[in-house]
Coordinates of C-alpha atoms and ligand atoms in Angstrom, one line a residue:
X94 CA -46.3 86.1 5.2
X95 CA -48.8 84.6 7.8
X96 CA -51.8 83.3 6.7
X97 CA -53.6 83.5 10.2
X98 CA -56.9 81.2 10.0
X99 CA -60.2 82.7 9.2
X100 CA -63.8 81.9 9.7
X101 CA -64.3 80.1 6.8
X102 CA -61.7 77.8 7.6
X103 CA -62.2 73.9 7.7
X104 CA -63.0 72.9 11.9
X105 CA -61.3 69.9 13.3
X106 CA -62.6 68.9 16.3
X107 CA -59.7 67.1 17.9
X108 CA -59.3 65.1 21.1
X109 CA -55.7 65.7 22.9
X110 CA -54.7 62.9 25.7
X111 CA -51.3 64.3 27.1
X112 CA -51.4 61.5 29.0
X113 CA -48.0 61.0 31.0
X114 CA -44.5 61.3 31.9
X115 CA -43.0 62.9 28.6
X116 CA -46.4 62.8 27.1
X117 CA -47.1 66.0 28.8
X118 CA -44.1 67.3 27.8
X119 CA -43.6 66.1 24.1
X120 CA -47.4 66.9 23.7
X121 CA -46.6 70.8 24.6
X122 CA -44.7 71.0 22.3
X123 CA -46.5 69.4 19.2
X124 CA -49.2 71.5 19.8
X125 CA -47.1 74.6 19.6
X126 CA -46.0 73.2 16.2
X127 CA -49.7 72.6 14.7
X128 CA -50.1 76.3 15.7
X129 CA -47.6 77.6 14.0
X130 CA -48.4 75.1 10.8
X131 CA -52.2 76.5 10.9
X132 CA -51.0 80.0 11.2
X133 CA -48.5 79.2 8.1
X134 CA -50.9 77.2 6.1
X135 CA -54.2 78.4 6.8
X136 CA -57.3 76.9 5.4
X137 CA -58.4 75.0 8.1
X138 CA -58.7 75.1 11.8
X139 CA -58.1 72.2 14.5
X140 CA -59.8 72.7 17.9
X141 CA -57.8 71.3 20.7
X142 CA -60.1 69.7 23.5
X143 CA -58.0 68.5 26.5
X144 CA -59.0 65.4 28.5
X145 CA -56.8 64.2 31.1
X146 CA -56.2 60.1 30.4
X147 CA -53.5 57.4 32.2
X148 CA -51.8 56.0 34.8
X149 CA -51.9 59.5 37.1
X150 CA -55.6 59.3 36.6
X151 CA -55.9 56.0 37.8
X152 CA -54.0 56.3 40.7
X153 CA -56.1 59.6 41.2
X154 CA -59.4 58.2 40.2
X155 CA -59.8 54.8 39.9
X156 CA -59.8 54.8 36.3
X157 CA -58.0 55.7 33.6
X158 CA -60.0 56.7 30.8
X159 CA -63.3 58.4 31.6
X160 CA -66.9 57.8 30.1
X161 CA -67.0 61.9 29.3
X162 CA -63.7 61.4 27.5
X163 CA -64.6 58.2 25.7
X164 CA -68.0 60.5 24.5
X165 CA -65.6 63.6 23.4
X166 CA -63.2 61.2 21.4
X167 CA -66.4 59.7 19.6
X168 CA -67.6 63.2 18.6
X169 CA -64.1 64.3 17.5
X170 CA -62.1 64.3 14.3
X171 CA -59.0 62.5 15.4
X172 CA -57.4 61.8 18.7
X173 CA -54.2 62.8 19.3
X174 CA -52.4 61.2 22.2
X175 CA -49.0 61.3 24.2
X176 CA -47.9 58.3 25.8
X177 CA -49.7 57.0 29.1
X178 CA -48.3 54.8 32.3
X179 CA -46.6 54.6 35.1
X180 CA -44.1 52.5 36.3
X181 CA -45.5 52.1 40.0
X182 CA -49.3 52.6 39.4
X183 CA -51.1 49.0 38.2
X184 CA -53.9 47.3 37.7
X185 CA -54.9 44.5 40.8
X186 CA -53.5 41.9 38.0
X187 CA -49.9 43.7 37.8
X188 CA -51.0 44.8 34.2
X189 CA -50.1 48.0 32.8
X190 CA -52.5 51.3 32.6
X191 CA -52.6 51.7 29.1
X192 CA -55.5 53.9 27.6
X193 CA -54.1 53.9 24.0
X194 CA -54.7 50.3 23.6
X195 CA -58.5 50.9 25.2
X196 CA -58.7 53.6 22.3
X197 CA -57.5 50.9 19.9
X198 CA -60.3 48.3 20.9
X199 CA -62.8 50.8 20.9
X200 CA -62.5 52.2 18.2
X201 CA -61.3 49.3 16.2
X202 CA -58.6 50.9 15.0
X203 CA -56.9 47.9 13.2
X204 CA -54.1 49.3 11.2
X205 CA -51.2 50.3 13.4
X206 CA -48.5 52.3 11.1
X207 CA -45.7 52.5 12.5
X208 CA -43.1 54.4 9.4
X209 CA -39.4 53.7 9.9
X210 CA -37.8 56.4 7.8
X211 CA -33.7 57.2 8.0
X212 CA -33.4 61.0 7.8
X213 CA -30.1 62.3 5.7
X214 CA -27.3 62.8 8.8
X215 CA -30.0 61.5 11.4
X216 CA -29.3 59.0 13.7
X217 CA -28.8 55.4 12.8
X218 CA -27.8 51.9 14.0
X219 CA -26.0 50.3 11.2
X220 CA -23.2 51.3 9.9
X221 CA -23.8 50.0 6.0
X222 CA -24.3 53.4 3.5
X223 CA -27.6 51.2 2.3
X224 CA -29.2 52.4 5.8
X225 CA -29.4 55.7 4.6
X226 CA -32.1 53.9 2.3
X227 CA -34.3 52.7 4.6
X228 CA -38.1 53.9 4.2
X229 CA -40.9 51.4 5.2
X230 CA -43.9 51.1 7.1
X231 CA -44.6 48.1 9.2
X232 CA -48.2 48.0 9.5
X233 CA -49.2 46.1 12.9
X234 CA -52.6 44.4 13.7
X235 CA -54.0 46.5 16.6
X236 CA -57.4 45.0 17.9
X237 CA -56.6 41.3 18.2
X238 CA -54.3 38.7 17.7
X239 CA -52.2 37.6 20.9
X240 CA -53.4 41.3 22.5
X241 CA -57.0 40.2 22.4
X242 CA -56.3 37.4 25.7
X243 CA -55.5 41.5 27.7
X244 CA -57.5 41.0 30.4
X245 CA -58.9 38.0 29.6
X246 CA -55.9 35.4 30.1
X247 CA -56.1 32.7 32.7
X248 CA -54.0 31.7 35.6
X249 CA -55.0 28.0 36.8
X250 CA -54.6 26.7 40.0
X251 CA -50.9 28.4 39.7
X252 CA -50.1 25.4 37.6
X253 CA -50.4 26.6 34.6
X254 CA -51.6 30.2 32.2
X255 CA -53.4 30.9 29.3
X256 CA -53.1 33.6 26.4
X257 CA -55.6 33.2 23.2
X258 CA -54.3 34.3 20.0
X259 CA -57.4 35.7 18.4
X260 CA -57.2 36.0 14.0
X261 CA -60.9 37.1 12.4
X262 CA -61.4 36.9 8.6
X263 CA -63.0 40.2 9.1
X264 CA -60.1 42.4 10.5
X265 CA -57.5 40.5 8.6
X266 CA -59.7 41.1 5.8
X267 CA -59.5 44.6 6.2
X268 CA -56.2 45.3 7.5
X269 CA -54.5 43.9 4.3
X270 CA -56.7 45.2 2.1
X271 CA -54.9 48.7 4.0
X272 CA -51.9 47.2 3.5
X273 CA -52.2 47.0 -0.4
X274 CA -54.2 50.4 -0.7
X275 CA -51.2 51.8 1.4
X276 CA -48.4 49.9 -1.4
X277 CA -50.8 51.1 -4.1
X278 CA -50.7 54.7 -3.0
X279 CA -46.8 54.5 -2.6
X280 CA -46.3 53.0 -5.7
X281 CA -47.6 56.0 -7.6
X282 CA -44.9 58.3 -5.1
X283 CA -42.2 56.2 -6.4
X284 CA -41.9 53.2 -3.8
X285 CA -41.2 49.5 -4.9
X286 CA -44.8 48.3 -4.6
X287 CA -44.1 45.7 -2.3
X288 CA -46.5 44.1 0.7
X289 CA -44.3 41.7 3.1
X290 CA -46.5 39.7 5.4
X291 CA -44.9 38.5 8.6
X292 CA -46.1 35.8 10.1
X293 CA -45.2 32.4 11.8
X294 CA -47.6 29.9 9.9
X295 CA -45.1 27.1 9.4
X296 CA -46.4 26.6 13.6
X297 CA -49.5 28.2 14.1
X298 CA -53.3 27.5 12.7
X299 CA -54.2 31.2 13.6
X300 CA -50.7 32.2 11.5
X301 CA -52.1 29.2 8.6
X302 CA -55.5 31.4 8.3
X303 CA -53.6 34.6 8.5
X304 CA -51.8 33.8 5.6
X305 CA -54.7 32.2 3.5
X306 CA -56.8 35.3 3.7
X307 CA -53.3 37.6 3.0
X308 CA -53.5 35.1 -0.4
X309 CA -56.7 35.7 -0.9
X310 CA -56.4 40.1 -0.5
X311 CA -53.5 40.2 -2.7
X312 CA -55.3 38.5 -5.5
X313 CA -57.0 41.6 -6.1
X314 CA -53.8 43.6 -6.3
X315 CA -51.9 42.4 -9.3
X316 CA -49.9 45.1 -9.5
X317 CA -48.5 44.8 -5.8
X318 CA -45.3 42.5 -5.1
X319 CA -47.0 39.9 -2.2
X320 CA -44.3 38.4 -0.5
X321 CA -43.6 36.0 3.0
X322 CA -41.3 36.6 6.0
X323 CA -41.9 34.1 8.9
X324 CA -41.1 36.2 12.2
X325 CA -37.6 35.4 13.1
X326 CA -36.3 35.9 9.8
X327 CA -38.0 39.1 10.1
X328 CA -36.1 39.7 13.4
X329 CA -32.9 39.0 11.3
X330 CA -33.6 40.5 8.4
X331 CA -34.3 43.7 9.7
X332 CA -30.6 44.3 11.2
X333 CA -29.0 42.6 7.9
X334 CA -31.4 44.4 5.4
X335 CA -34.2 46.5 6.4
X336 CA -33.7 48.7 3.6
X337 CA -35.5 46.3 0.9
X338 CA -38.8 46.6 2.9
X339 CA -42.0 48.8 1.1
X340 CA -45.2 47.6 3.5
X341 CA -45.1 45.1 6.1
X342 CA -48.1 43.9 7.8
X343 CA -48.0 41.5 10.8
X344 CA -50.4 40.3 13.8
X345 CA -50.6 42.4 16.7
X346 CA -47.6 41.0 19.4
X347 CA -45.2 40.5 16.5
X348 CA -45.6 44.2 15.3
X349 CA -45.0 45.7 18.7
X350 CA -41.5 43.9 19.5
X351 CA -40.8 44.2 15.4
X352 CA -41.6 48.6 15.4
X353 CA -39.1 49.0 18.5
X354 CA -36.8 47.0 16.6
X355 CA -37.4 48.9 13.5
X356 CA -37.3 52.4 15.6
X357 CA -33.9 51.4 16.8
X358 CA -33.0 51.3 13.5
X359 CA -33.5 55.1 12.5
X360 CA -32.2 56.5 16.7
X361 CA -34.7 55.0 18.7
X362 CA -38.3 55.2 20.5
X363 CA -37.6 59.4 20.3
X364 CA -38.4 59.3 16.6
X365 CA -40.7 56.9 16.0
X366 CA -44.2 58.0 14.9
X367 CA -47.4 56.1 14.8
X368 CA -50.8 56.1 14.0
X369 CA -53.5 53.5 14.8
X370 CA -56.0 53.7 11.6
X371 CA -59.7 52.5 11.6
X372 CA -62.5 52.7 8.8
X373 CA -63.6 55.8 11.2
X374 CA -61.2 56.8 13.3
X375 CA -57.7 57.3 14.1
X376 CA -55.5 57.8 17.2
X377 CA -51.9 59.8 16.6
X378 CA -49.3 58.9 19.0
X379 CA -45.4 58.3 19.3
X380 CA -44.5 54.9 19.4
X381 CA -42.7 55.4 22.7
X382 CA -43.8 55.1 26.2
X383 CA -43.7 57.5 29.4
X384 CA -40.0 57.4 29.6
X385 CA -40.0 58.2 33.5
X386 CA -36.2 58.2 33.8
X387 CA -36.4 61.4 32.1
X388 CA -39.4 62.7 32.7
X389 CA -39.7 66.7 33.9
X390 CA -36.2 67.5 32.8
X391 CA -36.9 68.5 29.8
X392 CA -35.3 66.2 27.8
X393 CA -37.3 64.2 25.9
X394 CA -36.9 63.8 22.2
X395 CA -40.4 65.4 21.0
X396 CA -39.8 64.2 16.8
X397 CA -41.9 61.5 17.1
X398 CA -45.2 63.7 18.4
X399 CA -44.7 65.6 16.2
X400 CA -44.3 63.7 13.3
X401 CA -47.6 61.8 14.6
X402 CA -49.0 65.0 14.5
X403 CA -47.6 65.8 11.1
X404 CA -49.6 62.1 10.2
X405 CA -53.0 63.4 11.3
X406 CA -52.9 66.4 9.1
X407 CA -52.3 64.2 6.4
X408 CA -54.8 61.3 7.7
X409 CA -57.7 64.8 8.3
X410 CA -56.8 66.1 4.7
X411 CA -57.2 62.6 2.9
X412 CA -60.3 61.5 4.6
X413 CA -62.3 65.0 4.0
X414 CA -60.5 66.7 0.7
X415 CA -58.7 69.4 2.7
X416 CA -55.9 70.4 0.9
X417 CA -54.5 72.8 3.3
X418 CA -54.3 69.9 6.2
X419 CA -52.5 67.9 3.5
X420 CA -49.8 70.7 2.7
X421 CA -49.6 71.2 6.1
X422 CA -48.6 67.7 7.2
X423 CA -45.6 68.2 4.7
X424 CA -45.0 71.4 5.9
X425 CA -43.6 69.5 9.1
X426 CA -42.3 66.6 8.1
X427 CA -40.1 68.8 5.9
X428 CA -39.1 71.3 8.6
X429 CA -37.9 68.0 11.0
X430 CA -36.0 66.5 8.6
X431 CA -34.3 69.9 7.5
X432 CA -33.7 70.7 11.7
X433 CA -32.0 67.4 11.7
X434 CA -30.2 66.8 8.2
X435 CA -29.4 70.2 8.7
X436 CA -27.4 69.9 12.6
X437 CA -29.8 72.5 13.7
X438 CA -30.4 70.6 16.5
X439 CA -29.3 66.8 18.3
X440 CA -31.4 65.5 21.2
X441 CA -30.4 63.8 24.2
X442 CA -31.4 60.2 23.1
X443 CA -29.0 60.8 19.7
X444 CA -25.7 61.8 21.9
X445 CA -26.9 66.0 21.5
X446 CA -27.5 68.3 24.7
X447 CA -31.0 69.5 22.5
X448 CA -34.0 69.3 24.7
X449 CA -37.9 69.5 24.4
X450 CA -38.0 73.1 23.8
X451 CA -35.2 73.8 21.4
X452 CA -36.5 71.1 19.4
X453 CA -40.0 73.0 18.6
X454 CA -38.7 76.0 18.5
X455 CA -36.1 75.2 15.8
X456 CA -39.1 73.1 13.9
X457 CA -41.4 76.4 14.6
X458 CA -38.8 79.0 13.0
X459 CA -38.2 76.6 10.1
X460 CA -42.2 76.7 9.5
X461 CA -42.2 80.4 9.6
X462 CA -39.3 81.2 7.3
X463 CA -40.7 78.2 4.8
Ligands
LIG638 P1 -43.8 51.3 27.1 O1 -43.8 50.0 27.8 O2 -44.9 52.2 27.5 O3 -43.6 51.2 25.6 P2 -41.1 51.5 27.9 O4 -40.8 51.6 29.3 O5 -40.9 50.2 27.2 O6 -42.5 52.1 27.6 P3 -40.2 54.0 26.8 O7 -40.8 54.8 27.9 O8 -40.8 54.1 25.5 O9 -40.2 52.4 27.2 O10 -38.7 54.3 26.7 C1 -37.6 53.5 27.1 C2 -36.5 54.5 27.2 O11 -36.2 55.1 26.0 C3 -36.8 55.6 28.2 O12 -36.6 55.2 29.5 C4 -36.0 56.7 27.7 O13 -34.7 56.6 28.2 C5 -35.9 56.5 26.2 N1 -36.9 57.3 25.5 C6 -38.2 56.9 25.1 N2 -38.8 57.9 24.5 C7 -38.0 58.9 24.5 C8 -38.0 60.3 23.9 N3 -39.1 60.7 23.3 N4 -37.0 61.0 24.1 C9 -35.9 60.6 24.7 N5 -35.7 59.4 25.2 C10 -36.8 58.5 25.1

């Protein structure tokens, strides 16, 4: 039985960016899930407000994320977002349109999860039984290290360039201090209890300081495993044996070549969800980009929307005590993995003929008859 959402339910006010490409698309049909999860669930209410946000709008515009938008986010619960950019639309410096990475710096939304899950009979790059195993988060730094020189690197005299790698006790601080809260909270569901830090301090000063102040956190967590990875081990061990990993947590540039790594591992950018966490915010995205080679034919992958979707019902019913949002959340992750453990369906970017649609519907009817 329905249990269709009443007056007194909880209002989340939340802000949807569509964005571009297969945003639109995979965004379509996330929302149709949260509809049908509300209607199941009941309890609480999310209010969809629409702003348009990307590289179409730039190219329309002359910018790509408005003031008005920027406002609405502010006043919203959570900010749910598609994937933005355009191949042929840049900024005078050749630089990508990217919004979501505006978001991230303005809202300071340090903690990038990016979960790497294997679902029973799901799609999977290695071929050892262990990979059915695998089941971490890899945390990544989202407001500064090598990311903070966007915008601000230098070209000189065409001689020579500049990046800065930018590390503040004050982020770091806080980001592993998320990183052990997060171990913490999956220790008590069962998990190891382990925080891997990756890093590259045997080189860098800013990777040195890093590392001090990931000492200085885990001090405070005696009951957490604190371990060390430089990078490339990292890049190694996570073809040879990813499935040992709890939490990682690394600096900004290492975390976004290390999660497309790590998606690869569980059948690619198509089912890799993400969130980008703050102390009051959050943005809810797939880690994947516009994907314009298949864009408007309907066949993009849409499990990582929705599982990003599935993450800010969780993240909503956390932060403000809502049950119902919680439950809900569950209710979705449990209904993907069941579509795809279960053959119900097989996408186009894991060897299937399943598009867009067939994907929420399936997910949808699951929900219904749960
Ligand atoms: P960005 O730089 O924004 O991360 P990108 O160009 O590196 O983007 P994506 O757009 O994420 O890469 O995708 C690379 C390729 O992976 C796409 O061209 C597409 O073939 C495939 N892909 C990505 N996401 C999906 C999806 N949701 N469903 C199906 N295929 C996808």
């Amino acid at each position: 039985m329905s249990n269709a959402s009443t007056s007194n339910d909880r209002d989340f006010k939340i802000t949807v960016f569509p964005g571009d490409g297969i945003g639109l698309e995979v965004m379509d049909a996330a929302q149709a899930v949260l509809a049908a999860v509300q209607d199941k669930v009941g309890g609480f209410c999310l209010i969809h407000d629409l702003h348009d946000a990307g590289a179409g709008l730039y190219r329309d515009t002359g910018t790509a994320l408005s003031e008005e938008s920027i406002r609405a986010a502010e006043a919203s619960d959570a900010i749910l977002l598609g994937a933005c950019g355009l191949p042929d639309v840049r900024y005078p410096d050749g630089t990508e349109i990217a919004p979501q990475i505006d978001l991230r710096f303005h809202f300071n939304l340090y903690a990038g999860l990016r979960p790497c899950k294997a679902i029973p009979n799901g799609p999977k790059a290695l071929a050892d039984p262990r990979a059915d195993d695998i089941d971490f988060i890899l945390i990544r730094e989202s407001t500064e290290g090598l990311f903070a020189a966007r915008g601000k690197g230098v070209v000189i005299e065409d001689r020579e360039a500049r990046d800065t790698m930018v590390i503040t006790r004050d982020v770091s601080e806080r980001l592993f201090d998320f990183a052990f809260n997060l171990a913490t909270q999956r220790k008590a569901a069962g998990y190891p209890g382990k925080v891997t830090l990756i890093d590259k301090a045997n080189v860098f000063s800013s990777m040195a300081f890093f590392r001090k102040i990931f000492d200085e956190r885990a001090v405070n967590f005696p009951d957490i495993e604190a371990e060390y990875l430089y990078v490339d081990a990292a890049a190694l061990n996570l073809v040879r044996n990813p499935w040992i990993y709890d939490v990682m947590v690394t600096e900004n540039m290492f975390g976004d070549i290390l999660s497309d790594q790590a998606a690869a591992l569980v059948g690619g950018m198509g089912f890799a969800p993400s969130a980008d966490i703050g102390d009051n915010m959050a943005v809810f995205q797939p880690a994947h980009g516009t994907a314009p080679d298949i864009a408007g034919k309907g066949w993009a992958n849409p499990t990582a929307m929705i599982q990003s979707a599935a993450m800010m019902l969780d993240w909503l019913g956390s932060r403000h005590g809502v049950d119902a949002c919680t439950e809900a959340g569950r209710l979705i992750d449990n209904a993907m993995e069941k579509a795809i453990s279960g053959g119900l369906i097989r996408t186009y970017d894991a060897g299937g003929s399943d598009g867009t649609d067939k994907v929420a519907k399936t997910v949808i009817e699951l929900l219904r008859s749960s």
